[in-house]
PDB file of C-alpha atoms in Angstrom:
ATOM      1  CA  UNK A  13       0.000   0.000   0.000  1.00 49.00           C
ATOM      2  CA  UNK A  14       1.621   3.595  -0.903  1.00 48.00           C
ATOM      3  CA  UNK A  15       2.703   6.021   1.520  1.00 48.00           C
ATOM      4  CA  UNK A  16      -0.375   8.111   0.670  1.00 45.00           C
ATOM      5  CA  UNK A  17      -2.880   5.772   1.378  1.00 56.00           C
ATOM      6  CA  UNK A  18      -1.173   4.780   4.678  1.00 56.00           C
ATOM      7  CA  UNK A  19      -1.415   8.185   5.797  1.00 59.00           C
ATOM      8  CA  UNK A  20      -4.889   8.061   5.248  1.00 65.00           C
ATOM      9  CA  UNK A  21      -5.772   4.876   6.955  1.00 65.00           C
ATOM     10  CA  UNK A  22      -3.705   5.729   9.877  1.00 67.00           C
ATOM     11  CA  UNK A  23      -5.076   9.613  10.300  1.00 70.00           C
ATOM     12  CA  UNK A  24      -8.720   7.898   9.842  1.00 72.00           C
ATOM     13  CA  UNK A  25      -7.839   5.371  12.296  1.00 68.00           C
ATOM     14  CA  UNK A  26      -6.823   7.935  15.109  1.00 72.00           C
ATOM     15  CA  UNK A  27      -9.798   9.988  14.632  1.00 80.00           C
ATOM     16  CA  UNK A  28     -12.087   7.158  14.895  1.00 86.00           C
ATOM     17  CA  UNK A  29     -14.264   7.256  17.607  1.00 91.00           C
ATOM     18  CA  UNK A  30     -14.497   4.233  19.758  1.00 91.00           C
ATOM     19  CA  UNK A  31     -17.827   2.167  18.595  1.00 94.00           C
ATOM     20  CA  UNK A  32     -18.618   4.242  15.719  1.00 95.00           C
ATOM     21  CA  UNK A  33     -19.574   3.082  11.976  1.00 96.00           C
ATOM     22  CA  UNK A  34     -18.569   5.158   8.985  1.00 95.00           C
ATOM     23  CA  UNK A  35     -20.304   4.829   5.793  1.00 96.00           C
ATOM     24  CA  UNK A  36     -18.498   4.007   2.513  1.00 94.00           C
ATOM     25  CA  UNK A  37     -20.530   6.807   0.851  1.00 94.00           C
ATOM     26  CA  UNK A  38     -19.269  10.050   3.568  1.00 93.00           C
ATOM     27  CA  UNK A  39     -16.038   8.523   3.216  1.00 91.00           C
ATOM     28  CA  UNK A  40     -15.404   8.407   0.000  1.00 91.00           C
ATOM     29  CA  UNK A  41     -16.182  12.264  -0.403  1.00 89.00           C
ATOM     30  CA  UNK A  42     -12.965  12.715   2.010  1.00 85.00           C
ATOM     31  CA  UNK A  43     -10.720  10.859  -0.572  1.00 86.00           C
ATOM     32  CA  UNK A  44     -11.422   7.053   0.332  1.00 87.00           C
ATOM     33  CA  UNK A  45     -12.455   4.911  -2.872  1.00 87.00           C
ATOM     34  CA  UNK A  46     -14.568   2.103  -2.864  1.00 88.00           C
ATOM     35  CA  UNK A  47     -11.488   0.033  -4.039  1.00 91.00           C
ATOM     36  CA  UNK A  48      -9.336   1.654  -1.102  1.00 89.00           C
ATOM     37  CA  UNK A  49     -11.859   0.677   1.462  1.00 88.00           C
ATOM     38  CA  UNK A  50     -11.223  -2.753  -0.011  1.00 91.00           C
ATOM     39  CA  UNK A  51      -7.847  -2.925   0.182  1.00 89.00           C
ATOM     40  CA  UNK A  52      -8.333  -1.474   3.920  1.00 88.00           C
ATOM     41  CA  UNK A  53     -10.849  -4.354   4.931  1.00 90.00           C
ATOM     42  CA  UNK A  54      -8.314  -6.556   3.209  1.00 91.00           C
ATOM     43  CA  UNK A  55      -5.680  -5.446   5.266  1.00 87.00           C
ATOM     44  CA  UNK A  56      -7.694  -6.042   7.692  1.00 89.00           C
ATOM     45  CA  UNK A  57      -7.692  -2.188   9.388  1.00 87.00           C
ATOM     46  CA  UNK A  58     -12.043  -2.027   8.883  1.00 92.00           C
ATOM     47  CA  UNK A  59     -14.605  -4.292   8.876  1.00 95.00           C
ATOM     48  CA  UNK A  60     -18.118  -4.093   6.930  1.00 95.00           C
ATOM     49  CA  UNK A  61     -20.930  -3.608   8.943  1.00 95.00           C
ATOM     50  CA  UNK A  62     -23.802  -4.985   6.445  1.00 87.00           C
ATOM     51  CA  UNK A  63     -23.693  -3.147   2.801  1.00 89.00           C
ATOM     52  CA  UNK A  64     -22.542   0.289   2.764  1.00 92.00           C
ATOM     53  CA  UNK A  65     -20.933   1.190   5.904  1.00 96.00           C
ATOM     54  CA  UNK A  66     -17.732  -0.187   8.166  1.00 96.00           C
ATOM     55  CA  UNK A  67     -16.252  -0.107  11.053  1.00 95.00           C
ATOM     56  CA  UNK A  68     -12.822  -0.238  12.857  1.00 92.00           C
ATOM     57  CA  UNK A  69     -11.558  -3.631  13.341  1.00 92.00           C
ATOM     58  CA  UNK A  70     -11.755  -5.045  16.944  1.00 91.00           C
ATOM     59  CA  UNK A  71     -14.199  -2.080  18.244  1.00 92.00           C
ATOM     60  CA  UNK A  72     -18.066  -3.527  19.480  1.00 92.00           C
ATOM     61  CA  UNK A  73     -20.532  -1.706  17.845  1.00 95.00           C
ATOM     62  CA  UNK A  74     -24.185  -1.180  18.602  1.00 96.00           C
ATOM     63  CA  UNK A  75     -26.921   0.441  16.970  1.00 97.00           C
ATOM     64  CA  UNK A  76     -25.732   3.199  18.741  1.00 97.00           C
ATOM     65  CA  UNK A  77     -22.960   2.970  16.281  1.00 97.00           C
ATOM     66  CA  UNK A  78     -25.220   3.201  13.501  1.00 98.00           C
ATOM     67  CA  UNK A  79     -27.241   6.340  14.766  1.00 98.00           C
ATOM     68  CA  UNK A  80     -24.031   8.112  14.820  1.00 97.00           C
ATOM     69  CA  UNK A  81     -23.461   7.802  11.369  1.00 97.00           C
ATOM     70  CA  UNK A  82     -26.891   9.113   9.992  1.00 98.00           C
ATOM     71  CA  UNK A  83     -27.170  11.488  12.129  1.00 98.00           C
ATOM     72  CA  UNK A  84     -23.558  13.266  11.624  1.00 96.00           C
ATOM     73  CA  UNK A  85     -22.920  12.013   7.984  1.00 96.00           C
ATOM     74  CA  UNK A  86     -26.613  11.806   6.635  1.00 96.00           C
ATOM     75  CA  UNK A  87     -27.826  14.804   8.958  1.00 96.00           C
ATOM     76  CA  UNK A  88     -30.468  12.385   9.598  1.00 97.00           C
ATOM     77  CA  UNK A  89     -33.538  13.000  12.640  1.00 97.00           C
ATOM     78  CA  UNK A  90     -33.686   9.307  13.105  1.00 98.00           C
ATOM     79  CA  UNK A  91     -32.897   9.206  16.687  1.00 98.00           C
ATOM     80  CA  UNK A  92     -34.109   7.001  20.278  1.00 98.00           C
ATOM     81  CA  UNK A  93     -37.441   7.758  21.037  1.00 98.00           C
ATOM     82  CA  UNK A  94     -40.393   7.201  23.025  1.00 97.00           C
ATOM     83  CA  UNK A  95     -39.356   4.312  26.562  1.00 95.00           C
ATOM     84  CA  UNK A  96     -36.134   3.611  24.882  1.00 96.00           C
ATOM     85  CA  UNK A  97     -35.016   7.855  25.310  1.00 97.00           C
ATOM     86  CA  UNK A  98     -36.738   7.586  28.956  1.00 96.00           C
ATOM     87  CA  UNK A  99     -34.486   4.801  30.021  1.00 94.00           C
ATOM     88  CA  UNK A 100     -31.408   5.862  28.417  1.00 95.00           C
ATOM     89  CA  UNK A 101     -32.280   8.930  30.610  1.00 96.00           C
ATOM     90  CA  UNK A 102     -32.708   6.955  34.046  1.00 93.00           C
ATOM     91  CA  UNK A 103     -36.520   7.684  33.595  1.00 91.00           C
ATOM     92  CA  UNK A 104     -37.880   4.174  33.037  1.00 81.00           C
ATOM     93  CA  UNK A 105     -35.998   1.682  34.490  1.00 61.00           C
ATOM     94  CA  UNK A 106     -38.251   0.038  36.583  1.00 59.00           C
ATOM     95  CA  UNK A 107     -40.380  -0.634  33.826  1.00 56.00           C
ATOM     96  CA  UNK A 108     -37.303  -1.835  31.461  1.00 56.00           C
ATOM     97  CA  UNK A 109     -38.155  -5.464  32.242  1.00 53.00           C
ATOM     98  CA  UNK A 110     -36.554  -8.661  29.890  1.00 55.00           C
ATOM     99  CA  UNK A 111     -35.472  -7.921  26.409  1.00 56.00           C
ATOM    100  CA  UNK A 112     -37.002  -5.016  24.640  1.00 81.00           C
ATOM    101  CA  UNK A 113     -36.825  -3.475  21.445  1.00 92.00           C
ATOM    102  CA  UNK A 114     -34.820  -0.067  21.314  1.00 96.00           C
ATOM    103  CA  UNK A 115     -37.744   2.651  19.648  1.00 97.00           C
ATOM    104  CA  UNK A 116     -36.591   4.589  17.194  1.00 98.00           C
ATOM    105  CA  UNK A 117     -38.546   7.453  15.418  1.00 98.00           C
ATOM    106  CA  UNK A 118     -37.550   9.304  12.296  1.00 98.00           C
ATOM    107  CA  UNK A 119     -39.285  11.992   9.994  1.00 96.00           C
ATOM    108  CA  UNK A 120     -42.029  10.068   8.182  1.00 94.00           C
ATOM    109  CA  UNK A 121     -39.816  10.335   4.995  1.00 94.00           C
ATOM    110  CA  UNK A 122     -37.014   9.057   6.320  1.00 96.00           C
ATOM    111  CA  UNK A 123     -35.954   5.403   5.525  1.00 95.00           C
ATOM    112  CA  UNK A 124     -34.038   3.585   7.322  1.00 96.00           C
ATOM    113  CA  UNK A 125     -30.789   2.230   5.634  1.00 96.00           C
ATOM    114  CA  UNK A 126     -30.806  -1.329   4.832  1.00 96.00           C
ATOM    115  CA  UNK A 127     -27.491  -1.940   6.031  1.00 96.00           C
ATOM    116  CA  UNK A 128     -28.803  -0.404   9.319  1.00 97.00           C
ATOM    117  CA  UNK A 129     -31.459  -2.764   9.516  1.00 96.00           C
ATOM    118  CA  UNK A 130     -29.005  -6.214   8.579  1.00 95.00           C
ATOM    119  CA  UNK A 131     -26.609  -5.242  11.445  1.00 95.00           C
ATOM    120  CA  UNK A 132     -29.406  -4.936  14.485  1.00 95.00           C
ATOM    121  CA  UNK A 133     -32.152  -7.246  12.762  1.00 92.00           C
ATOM    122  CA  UNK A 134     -34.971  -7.443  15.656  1.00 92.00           C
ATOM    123  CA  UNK A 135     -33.105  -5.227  18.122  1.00 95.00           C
ATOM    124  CA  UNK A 136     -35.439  -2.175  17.255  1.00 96.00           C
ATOM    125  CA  UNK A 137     -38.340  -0.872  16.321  1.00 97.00           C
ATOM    126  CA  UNK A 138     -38.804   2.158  13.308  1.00 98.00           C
ATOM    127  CA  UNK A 139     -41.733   4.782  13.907  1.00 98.00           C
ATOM    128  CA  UNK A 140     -41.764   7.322  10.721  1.00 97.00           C
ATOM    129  CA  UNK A 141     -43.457  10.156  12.259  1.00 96.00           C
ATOM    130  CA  UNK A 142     -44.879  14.028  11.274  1.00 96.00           C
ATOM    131  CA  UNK A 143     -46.513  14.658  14.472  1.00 98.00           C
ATOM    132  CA  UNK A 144     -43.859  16.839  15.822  1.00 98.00           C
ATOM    133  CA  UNK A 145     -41.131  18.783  14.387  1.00 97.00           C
ATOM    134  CA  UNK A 146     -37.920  16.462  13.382  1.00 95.00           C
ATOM    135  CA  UNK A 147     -35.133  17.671  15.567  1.00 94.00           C
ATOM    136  CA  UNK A 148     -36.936  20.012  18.259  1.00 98.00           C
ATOM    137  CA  UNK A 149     -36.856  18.586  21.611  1.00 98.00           C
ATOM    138  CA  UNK A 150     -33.514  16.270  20.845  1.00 98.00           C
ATOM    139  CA  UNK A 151     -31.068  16.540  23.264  1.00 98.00           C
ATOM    140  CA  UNK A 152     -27.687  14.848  23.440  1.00 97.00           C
ATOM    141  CA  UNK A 153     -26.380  11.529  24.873  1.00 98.00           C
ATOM    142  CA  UNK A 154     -23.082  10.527  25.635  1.00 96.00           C
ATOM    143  CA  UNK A 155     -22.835   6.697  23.979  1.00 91.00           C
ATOM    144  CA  UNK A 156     -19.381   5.356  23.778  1.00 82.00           C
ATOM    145  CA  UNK A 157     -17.076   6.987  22.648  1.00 84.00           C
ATOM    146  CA  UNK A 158     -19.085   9.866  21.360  1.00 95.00           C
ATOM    147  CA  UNK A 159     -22.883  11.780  20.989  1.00 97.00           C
ATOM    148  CA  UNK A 160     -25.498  10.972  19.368  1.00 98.00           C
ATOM    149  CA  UNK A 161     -28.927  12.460  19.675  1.00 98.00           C
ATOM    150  CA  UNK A 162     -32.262  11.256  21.363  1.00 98.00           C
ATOM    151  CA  UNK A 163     -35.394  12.617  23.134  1.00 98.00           C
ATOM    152  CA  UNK A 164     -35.656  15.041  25.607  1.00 98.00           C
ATOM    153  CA  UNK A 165     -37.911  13.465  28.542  1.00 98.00           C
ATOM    154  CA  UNK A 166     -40.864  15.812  27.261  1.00 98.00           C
ATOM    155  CA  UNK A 167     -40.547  14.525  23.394  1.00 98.00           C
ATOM    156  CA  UNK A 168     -39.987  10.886  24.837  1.00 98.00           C
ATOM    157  CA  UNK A 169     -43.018  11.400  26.569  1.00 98.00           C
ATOM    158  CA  UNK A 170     -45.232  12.606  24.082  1.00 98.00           C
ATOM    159  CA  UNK A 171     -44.056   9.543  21.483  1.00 98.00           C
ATOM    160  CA  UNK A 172     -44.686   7.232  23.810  1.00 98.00           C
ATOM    161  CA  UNK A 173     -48.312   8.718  23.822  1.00 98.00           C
ATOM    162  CA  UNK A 174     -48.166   8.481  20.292  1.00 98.00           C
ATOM    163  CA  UNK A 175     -48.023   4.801  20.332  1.00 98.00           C
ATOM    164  CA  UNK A 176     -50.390   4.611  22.883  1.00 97.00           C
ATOM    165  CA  UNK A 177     -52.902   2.523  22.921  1.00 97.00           C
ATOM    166  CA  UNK A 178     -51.497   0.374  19.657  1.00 95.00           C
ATOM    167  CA  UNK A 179     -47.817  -0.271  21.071  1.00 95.00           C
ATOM    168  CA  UNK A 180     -47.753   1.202  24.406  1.00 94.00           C
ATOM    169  CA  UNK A 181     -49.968   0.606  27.476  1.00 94.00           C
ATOM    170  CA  UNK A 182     -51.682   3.625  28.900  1.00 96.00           C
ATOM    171  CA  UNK A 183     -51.434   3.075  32.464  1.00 95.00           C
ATOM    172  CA  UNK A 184     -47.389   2.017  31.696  1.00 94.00           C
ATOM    173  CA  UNK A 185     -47.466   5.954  30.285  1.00 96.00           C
ATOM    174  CA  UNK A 186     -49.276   7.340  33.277  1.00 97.00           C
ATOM    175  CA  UNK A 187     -46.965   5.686  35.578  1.00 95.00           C
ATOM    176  CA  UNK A 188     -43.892   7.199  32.860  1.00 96.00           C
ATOM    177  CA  UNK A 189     -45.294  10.937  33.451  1.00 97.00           C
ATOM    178  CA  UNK A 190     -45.705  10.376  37.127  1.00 97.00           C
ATOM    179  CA  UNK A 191     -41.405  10.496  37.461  1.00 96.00           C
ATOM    180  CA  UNK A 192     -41.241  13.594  35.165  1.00 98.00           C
ATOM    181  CA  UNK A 193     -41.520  15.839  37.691  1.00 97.00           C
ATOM    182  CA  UNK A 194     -38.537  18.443  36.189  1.00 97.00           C
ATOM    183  CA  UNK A 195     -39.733  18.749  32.658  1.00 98.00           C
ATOM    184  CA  UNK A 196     -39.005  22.029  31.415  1.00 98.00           C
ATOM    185  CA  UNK A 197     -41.974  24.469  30.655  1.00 98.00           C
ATOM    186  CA  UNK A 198     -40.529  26.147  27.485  1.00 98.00           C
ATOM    187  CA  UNK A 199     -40.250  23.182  26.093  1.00 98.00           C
ATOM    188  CA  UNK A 200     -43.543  21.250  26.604  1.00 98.00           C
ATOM    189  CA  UNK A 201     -45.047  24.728  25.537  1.00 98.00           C
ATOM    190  CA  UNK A 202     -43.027  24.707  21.975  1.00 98.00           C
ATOM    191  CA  UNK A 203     -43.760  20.698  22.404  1.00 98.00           C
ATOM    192  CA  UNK A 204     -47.384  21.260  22.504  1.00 98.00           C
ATOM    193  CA  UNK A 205     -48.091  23.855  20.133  1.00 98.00           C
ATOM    194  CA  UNK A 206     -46.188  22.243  17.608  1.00 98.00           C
ATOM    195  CA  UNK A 207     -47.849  18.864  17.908  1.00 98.00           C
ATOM    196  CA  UNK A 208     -50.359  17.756  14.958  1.00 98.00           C
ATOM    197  CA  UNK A 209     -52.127  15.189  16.953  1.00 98.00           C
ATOM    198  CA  UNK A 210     -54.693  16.178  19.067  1.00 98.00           C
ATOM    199  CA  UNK A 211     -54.493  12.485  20.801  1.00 98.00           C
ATOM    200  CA  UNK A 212     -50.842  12.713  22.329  1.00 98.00           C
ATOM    201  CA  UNK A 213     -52.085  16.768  23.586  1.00 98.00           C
ATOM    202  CA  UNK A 214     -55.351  15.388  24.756  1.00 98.00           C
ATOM    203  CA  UNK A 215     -53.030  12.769  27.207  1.00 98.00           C
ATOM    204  CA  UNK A 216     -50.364  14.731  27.625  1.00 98.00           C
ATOM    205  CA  UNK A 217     -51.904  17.166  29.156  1.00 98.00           C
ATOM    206  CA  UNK A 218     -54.809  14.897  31.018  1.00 98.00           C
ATOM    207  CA  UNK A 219     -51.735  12.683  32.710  1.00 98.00           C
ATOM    208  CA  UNK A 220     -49.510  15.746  33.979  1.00 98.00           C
ATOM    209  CA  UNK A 221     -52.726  17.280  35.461  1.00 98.00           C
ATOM    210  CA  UNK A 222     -53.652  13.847  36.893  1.00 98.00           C
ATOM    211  CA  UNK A 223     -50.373  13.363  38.564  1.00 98.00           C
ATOM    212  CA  UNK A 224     -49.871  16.793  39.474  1.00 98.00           C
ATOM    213  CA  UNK A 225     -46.905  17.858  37.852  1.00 98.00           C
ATOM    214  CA  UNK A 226     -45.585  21.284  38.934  1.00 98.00           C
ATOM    215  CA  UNK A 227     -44.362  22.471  35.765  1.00 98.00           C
ATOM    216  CA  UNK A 228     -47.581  22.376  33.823  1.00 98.00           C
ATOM    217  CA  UNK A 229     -48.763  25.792  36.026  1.00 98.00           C
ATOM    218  CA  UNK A 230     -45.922  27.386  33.778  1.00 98.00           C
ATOM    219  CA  UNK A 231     -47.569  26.169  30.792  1.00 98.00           C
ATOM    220  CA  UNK A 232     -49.902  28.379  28.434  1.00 98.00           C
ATOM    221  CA  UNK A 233     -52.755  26.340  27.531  1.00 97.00           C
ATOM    222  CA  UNK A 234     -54.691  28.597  25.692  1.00 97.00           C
ATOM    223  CA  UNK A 235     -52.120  28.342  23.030  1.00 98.00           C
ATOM    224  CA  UNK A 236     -52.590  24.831  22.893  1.00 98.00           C
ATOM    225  CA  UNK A 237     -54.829  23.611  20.201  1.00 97.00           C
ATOM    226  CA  UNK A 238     -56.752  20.747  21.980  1.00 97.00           C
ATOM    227  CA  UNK A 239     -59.508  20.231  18.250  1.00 96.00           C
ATOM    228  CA  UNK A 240     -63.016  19.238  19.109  1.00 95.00           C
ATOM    229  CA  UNK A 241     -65.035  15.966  19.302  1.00 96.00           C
ATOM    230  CA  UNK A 242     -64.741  12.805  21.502  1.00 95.00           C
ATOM    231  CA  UNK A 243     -61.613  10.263  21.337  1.00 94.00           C
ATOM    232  CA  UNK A 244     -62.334   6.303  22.379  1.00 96.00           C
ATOM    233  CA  UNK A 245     -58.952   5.152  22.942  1.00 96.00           C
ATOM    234  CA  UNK A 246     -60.388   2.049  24.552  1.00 94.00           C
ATOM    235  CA  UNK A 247     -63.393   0.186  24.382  1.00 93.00           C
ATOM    236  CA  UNK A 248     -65.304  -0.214  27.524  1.00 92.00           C
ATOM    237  CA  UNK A 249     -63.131   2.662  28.812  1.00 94.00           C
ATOM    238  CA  UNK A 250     -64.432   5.704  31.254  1.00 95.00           C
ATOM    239  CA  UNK A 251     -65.224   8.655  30.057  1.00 96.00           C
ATOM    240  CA  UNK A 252     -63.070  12.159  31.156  1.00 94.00           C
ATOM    241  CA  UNK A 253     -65.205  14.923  29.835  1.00 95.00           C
ATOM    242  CA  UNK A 254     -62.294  17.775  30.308  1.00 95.00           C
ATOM    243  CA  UNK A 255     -60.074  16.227  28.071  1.00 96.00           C
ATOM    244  CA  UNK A 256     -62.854  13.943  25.849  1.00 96.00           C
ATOM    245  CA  UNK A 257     -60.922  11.082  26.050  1.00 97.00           C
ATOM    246  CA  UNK A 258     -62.786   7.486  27.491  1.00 96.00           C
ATOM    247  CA  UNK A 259     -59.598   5.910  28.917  1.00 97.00           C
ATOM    248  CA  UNK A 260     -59.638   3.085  30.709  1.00 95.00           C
ATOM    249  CA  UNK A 261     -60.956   2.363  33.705  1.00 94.00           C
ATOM    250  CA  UNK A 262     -58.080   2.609  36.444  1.00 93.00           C
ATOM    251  CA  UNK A 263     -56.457   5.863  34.779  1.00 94.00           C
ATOM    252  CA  UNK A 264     -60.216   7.740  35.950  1.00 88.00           C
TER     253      UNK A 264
END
């Protein structure tokens, strides 16, 4: 291999963040051919991680991994969502019992990269999503050996609403919003006006007054657009006639 191409091996190699995947594509926009990357995994410096993307040989990766490549070499808002962000955060993990799927949500255009989805087969779950704005409410989260980006406890919340009652049990979600006592109010307020489905407001806001959270005093509800007419979420359910929701019986 030439002197040239060994420099470029080795300086990638050094700035290689521990558990992170590259992707032949951003690479080869910084000077590294398809056919170098070969010769590389040849000699054995990267290994492929499914079709289109590598990593450095001997380092664990995770899906974490992955994220960090779409989101800093795609720009991508696929990010943890939902339980998965809560726990990550220390906010769930009394309810993060056996083996569970990592939730990951992602502008409702956004596809999720096949190589992505060979690597971590059955590890996660994809939502594609419009009801709230791609990237407000991320925050970040150290993983490794570097960032990547996930939901704030407010967003978290609100997606795990969004799933709720399909994919997500509503009293699980009550007992979720009980611990988020330190949300912050500027947020749930952009949070909330920005939100297209009148569902997740409906709860949000029924389950923070329920469990008396002190932050929603701080929180302008007559800019929140709450839409008209009755939601069933549940049949059989009670019937809450501030919010119009019939939820079920134990969250009355």
């Amino acid at each position: 291999m030439s002197r040239l191409n060994l420099g470029k091996i080795n300086h990638l190699v050094n700035d290689w963040p521990s558990g992170a995947v590259y992707l032949a594509s951003w690479l080869k926009k910084r000077g590294v051919s398809n056919q170098l990357l070969d010769r590389y995994k040849k000699s054995e410096w990267v290994d492929a991680v499914g079709s289109g993307a590598v990593k450095r040989t001997g380092d664990k990766v995770n899906y974490q991994g992955g994220l960090y490549a779409l989101q800093t070499q795609l720009h991508s808002s696929i990010h943890v969502g939902g339980k998965s962000a809560l726990a990550l955060q220390g906010k769930a993990h009394y309810l993060q019992l056996g083996q569970v799927k990592v939730s990951l949500f992602g502008d409702w255009k956004e596809r999720l990269p096949q190589w992505f989805q060979d690597a971590w087969h059955g590890e996660f779950e994809y939502f594609k999503t419009s009801f709230l704005p791609p990237l407000l409410g991320l925050v970040e989260y150290e993983a490794m050996g570097f960032t990547i980006k996930i939901s704030a406890p407010a967003r978290a919340m609100m997606e795990c609403l969004y799933l709720a009652p399909a994919k997500q049990d509503l009293q699980e979600c009550y007992e979720l919003m009980e611990g988020l006592t330190q949300l912050r109010p500027q947020l749930v307020q952009e949070l909330l006006e920005s939100c297209t489905s009148i569902k997740v407001k409906r709860l949000f806001l029924y389950m923070a007054k329920k469990s008396k959270q002190p932050w929603l005093e701080y929180v302008n509800l007559e800019k929140v657009h709450l839409g008209s007419g009755k939601r069933n979420l549940v049949p059989g359910g009670v019937y809450s006639p501030e919010y119009q929701l019939t939820l079920p019986r134990e969250l009355i």
